[in-house]
PDB file of C-alpha atoms in Angstrom:
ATOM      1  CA  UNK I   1     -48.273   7.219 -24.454  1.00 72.00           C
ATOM      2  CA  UNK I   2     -47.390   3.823 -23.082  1.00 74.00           C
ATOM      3  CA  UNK I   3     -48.728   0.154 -23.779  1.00 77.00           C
ATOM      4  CA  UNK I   4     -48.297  -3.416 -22.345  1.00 76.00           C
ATOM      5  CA  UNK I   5     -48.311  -6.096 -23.809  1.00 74.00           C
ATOM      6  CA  UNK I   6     -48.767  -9.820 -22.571  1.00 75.00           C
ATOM      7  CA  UNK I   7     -46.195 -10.862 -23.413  1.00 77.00           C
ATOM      8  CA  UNK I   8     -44.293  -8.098 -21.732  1.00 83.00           C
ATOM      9  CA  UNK I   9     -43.390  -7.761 -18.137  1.00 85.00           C
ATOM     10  CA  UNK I  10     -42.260  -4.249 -18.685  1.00 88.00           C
ATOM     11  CA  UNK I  11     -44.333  -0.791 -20.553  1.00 90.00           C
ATOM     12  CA  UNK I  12     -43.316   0.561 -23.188  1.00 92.00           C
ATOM     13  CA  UNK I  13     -43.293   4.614 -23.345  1.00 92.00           C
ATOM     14  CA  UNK I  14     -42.942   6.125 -26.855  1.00 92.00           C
ATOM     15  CA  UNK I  15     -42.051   9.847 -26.907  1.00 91.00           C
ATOM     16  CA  UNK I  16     -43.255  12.505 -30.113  1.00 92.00           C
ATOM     17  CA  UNK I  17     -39.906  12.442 -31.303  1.00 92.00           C
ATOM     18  CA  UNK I  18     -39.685   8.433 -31.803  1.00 90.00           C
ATOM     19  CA  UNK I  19     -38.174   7.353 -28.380  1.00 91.00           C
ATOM     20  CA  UNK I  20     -39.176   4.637 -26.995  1.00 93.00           C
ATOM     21  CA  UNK I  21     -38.450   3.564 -23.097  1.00 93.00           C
ATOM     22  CA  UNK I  22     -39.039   0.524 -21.561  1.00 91.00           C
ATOM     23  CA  UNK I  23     -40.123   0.334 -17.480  1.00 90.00           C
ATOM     24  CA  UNK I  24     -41.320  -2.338 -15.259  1.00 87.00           C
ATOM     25  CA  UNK I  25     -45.039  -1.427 -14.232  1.00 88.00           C
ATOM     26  CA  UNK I  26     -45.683   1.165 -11.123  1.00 88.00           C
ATOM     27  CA  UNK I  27     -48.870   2.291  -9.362  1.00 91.00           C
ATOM     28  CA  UNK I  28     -50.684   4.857 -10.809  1.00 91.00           C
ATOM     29  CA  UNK I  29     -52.798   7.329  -8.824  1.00 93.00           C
ATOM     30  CA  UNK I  30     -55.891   8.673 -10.400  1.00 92.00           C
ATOM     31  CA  UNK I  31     -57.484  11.632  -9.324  1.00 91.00           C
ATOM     32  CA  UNK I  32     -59.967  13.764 -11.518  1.00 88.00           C
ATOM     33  CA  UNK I  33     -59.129  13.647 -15.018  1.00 90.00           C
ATOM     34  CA  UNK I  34     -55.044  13.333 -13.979  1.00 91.00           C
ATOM     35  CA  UNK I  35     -53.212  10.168 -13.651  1.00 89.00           C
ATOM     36  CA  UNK I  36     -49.671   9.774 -12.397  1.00 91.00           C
ATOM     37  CA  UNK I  37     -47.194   7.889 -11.091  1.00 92.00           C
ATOM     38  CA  UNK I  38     -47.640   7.058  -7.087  1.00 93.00           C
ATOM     39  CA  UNK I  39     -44.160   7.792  -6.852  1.00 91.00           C
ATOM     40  CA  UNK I  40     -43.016   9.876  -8.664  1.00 92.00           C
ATOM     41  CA  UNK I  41     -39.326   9.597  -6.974  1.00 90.00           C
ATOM     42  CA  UNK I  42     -39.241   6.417  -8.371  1.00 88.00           C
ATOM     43  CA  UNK I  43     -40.475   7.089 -11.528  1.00 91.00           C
ATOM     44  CA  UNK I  44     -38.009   9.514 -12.170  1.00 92.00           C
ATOM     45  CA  UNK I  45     -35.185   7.061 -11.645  1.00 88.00           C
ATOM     46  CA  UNK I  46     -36.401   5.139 -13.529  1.00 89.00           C
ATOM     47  CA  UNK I  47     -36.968   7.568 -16.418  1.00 92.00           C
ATOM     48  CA  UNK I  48     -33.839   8.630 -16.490  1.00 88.00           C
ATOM     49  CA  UNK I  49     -32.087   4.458 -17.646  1.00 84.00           C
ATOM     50  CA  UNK I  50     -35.054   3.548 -19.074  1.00 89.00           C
ATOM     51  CA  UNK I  51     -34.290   4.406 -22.855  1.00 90.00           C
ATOM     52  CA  UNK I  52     -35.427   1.287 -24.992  1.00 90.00           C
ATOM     53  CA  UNK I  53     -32.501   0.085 -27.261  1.00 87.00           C
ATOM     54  CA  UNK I  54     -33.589  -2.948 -29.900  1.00 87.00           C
ATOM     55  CA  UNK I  55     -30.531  -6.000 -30.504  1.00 88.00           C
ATOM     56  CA  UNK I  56     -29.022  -5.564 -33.954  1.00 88.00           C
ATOM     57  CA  UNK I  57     -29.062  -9.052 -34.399  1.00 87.00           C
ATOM     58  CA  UNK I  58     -26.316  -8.776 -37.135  1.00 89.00           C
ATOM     59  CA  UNK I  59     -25.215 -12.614 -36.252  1.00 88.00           C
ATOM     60  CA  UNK I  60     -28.102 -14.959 -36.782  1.00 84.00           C
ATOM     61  CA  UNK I  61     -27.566 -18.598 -35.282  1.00 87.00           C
ATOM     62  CA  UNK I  62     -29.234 -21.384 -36.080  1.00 87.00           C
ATOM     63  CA  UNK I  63     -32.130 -22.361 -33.562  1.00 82.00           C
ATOM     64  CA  UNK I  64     -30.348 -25.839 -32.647  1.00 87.00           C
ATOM     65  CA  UNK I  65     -26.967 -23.973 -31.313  1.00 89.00           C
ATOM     66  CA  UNK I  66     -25.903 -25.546 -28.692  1.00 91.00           C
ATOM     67  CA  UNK I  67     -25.873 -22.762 -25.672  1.00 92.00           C
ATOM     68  CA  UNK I  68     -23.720 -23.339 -22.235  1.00 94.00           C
ATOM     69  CA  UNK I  69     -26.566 -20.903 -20.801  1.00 94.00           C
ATOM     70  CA  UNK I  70     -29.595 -21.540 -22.288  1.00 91.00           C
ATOM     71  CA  UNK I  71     -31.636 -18.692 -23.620  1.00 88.00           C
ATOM     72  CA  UNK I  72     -34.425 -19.954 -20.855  1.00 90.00           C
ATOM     73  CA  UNK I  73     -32.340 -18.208 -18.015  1.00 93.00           C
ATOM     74  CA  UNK I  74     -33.344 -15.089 -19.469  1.00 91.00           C
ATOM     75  CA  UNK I  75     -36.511 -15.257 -17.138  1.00 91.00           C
ATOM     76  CA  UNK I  76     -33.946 -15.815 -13.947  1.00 93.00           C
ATOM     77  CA  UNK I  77     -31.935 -12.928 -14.889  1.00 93.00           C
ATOM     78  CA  UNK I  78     -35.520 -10.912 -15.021  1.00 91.00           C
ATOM     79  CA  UNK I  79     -36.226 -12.067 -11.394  1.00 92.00           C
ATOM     80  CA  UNK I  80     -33.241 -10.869 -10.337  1.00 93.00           C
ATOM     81  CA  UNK I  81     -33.658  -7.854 -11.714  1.00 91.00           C
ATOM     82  CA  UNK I  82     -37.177  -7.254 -10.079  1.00 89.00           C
ATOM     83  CA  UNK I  83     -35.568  -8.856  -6.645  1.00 91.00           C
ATOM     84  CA  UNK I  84     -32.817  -6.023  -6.374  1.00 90.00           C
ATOM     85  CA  UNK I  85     -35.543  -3.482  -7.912  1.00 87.00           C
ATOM     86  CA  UNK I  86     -38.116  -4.285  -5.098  1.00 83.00           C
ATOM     87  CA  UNK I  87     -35.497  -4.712  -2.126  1.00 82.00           C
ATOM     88  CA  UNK I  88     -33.407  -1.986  -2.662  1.00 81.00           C
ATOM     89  CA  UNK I  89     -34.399   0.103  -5.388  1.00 83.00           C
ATOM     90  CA  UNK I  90     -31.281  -0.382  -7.485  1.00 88.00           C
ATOM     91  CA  UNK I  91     -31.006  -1.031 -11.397  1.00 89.00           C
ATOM     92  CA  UNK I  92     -29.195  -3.429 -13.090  1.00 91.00           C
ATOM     93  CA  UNK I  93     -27.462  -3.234 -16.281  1.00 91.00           C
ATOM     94  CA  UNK I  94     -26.553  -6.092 -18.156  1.00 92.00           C
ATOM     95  CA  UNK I  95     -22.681  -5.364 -19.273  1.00 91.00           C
ATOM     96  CA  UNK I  96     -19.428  -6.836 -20.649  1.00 92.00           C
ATOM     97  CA  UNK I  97     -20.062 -10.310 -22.886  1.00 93.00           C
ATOM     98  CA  UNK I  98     -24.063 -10.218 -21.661  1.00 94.00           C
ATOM     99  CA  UNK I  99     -24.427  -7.426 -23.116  1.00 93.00           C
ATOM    100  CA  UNK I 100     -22.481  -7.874 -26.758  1.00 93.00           C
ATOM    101  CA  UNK I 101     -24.598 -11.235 -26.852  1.00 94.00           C
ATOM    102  CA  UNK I 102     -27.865  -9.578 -26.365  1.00 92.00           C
ATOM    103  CA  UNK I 103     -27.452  -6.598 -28.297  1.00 91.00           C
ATOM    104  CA  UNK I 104     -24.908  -8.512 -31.538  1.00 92.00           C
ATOM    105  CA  UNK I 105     -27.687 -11.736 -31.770  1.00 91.00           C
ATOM    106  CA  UNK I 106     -30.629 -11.025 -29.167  1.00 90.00           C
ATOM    107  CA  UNK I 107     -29.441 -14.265 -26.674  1.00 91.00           C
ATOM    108  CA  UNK I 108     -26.272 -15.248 -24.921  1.00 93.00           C
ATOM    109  CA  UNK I 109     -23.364 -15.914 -26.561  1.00 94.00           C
ATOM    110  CA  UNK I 110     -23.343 -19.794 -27.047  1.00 95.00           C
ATOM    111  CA  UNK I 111     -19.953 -20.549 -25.202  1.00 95.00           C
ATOM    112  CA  UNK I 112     -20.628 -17.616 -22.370  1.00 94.00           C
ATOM    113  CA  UNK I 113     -20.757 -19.401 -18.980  1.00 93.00           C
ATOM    114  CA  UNK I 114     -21.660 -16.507 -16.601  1.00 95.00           C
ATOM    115  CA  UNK I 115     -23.263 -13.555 -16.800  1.00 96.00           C
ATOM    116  CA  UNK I 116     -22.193 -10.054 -15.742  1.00 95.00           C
ATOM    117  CA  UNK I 117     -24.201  -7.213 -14.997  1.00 95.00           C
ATOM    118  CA  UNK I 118     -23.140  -3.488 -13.089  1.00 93.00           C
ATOM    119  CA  UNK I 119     -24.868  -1.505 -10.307  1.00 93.00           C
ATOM    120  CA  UNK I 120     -24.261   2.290 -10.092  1.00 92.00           C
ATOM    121  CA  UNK I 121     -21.818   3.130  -7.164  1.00 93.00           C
ATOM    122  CA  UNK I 122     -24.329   5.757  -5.625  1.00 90.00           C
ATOM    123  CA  UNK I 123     -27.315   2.750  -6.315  1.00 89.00           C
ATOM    124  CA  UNK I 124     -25.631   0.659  -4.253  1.00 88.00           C
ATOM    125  CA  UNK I 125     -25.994   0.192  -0.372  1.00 87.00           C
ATOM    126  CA  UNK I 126     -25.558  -3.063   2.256  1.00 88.00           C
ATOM    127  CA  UNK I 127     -28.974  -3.781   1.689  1.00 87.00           C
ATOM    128  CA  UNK I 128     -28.198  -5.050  -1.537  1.00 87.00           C
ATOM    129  CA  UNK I 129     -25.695  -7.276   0.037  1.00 88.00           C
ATOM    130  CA  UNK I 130     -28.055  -8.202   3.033  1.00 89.00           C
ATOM    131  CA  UNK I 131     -30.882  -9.335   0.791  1.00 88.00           C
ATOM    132  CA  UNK I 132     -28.893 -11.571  -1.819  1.00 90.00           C
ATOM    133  CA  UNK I 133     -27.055 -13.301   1.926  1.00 87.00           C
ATOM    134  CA  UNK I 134     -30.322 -14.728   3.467  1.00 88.00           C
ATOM    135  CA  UNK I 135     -31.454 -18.218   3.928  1.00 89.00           C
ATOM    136  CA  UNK I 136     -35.065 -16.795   2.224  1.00 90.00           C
ATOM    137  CA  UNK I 137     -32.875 -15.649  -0.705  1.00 91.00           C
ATOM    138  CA  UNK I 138     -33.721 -17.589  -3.814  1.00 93.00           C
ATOM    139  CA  UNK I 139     -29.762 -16.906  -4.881  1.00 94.00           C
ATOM    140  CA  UNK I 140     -27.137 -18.079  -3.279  1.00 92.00           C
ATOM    141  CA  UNK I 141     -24.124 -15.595  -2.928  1.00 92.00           C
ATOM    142  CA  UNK I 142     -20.832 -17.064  -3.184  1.00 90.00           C
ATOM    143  CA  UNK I 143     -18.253 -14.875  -3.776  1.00 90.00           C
ATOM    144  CA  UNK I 144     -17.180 -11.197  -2.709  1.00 91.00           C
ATOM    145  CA  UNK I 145     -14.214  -9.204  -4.626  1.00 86.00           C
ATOM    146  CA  UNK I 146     -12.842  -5.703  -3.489  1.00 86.00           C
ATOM    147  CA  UNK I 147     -14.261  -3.222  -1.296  1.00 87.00           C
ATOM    148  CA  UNK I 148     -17.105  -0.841  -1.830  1.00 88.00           C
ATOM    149  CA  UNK I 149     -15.387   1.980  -2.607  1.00 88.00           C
ATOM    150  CA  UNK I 150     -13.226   0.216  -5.127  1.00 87.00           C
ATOM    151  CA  UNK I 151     -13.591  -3.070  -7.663  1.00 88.00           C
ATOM    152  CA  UNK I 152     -16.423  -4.263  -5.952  1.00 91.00           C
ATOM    153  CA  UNK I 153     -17.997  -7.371  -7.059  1.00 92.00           C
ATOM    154  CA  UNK I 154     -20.451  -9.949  -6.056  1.00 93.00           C
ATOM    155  CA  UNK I 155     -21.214 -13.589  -7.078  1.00 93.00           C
ATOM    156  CA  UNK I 156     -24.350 -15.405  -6.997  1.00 95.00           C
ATOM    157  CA  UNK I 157     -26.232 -18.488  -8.040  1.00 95.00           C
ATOM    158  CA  UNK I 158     -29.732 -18.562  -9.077  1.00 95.00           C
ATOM    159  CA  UNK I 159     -30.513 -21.461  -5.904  1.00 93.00           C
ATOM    160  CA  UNK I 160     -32.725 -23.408  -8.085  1.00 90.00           C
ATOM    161  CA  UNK I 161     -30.379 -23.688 -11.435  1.00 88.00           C
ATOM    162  CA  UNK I 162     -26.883 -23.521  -9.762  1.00 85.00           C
ATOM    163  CA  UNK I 163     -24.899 -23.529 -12.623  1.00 89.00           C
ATOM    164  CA  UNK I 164     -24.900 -20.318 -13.869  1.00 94.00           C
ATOM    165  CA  UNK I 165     -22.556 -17.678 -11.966  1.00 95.00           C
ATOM    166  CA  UNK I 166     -23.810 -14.476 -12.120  1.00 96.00           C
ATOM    167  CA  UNK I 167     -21.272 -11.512 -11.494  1.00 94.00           C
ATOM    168  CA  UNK I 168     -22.298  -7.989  -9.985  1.00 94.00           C
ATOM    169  CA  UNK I 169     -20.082  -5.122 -10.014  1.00 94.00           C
ATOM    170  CA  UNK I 170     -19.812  -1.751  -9.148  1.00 94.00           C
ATOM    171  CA  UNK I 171     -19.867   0.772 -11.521  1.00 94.00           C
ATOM    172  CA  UNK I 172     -17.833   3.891 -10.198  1.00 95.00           C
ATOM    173  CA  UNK I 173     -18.526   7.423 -11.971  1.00 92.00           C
ATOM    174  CA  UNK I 174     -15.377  10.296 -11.354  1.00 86.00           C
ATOM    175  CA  UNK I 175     -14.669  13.177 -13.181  1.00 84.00           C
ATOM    176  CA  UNK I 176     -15.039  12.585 -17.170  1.00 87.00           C
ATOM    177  CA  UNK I 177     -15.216   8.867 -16.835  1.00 91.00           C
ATOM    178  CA  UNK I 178     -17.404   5.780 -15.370  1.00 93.00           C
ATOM    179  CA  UNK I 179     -14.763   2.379 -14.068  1.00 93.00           C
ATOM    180  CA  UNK I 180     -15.206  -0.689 -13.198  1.00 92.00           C
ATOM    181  CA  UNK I 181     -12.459  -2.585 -11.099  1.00 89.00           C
ATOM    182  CA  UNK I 182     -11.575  -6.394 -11.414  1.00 82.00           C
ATOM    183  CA  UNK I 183      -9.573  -8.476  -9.670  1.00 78.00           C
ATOM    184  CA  UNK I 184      -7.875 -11.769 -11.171  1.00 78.00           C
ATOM    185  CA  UNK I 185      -8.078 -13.865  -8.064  1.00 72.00           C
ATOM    186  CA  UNK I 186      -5.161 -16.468  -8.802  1.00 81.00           C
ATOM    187  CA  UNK I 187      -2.547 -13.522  -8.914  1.00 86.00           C
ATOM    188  CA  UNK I 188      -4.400 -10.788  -7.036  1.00 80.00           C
ATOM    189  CA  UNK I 189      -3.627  -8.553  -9.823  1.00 85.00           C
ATOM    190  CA  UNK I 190      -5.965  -5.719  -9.987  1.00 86.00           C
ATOM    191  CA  UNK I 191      -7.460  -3.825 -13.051  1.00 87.00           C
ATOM    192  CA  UNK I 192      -9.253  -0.938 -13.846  1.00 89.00           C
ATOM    193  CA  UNK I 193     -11.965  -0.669 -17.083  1.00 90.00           C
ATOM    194  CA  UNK I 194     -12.261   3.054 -18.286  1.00 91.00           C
ATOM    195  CA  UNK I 195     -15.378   4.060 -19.764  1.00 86.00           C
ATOM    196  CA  UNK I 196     -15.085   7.709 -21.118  1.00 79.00           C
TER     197      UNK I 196
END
């Protein structure tokens, strides 16, 4: 079964065995006594990274930190999200020091000063690319690292906030193991993050 709250912008799926699974709301087609997904392609893909995972919260701050990014953005990040979700039907994941701040104390680390998130090699297409570089774009892009095919990664600015850099990489999958590359721009030295 699934419920949605109001506070929610995604549904929340709980499975008999205790799972949970959070997704952003899709059209529903009724017919008879049946109700499913419009499309179900979609929903699928969705399924399949959609497995709800709560922050540990294990380091408490007080309220007053002071935050370089403040926990506010959190709603710019979520636009983002649904603005690569409805162009181009890719996911993002929110990775490297994003990701131990949200899951370690459930905001961003206080000294953080961008934020990084991955895209799936085989999610990604030009079209991404294309509908982040338009004048109708509400982000700015700014910076492009690598190639496609290896230690891709794009920059962008939230237009309206402009101080946060947001980083988007490619995540490349191979044999036993997922990668990311990198690339330190003020040697050109490249590197290569192994994820077994």
């Amino acid at each position: 079964y699934y419920e949605q709250r109001e506070e929610q912008d995604y549904w929340m799926f709980m499975e008999s065995d205790g799972t949970k699974r959070a997704m952003l709301p899709f059209k529903i087609t009724r017919k008879s006594m049946y109700s499913y997904p419009s499309r179900i392609d979609h929903f699928l893909q969705d399924w399949e990274y959609s497995r709800f995972v709560e922050c540990a919260n294990v380091l408490e701050r007080p309220e007053n930190t002071t935050r370089k990014i403040p926990n506010s953005f959190s709603s710019a990040l979520a636009d983002l999200r649904d603005f690569i979700k409805t162009k181009d039907n890719a996911h993002l994941v929110t990775h490297c020091g994003t990701l131990l701040g949200w899951y370690r104390e459930c905001s961003f680390i206080p000294h953080t000063t961008d934020v990084d998130f991955f895209i799936r090699k085989e999610e990604y297409s030009p079209k991404v690319l294309a509908s982040l570089n338009t004048k109708k774009s509400p982000y700015n892009l700014f910076r492009i690292y690598g190639l496609p095919e290896d230690s891709y990664e794009l920059a962008v600015r939230v237009k309206a906030v402009k101080t946060v850099n947001i980083d988007l990489f490619s995540m490349y999958t191979a044999h036993n193991e997922s990668w990311m590359g990198g690339l330190a721009w003020y040697t050109r030295q490249k590197y290569k993050w192994s994820y077994p």
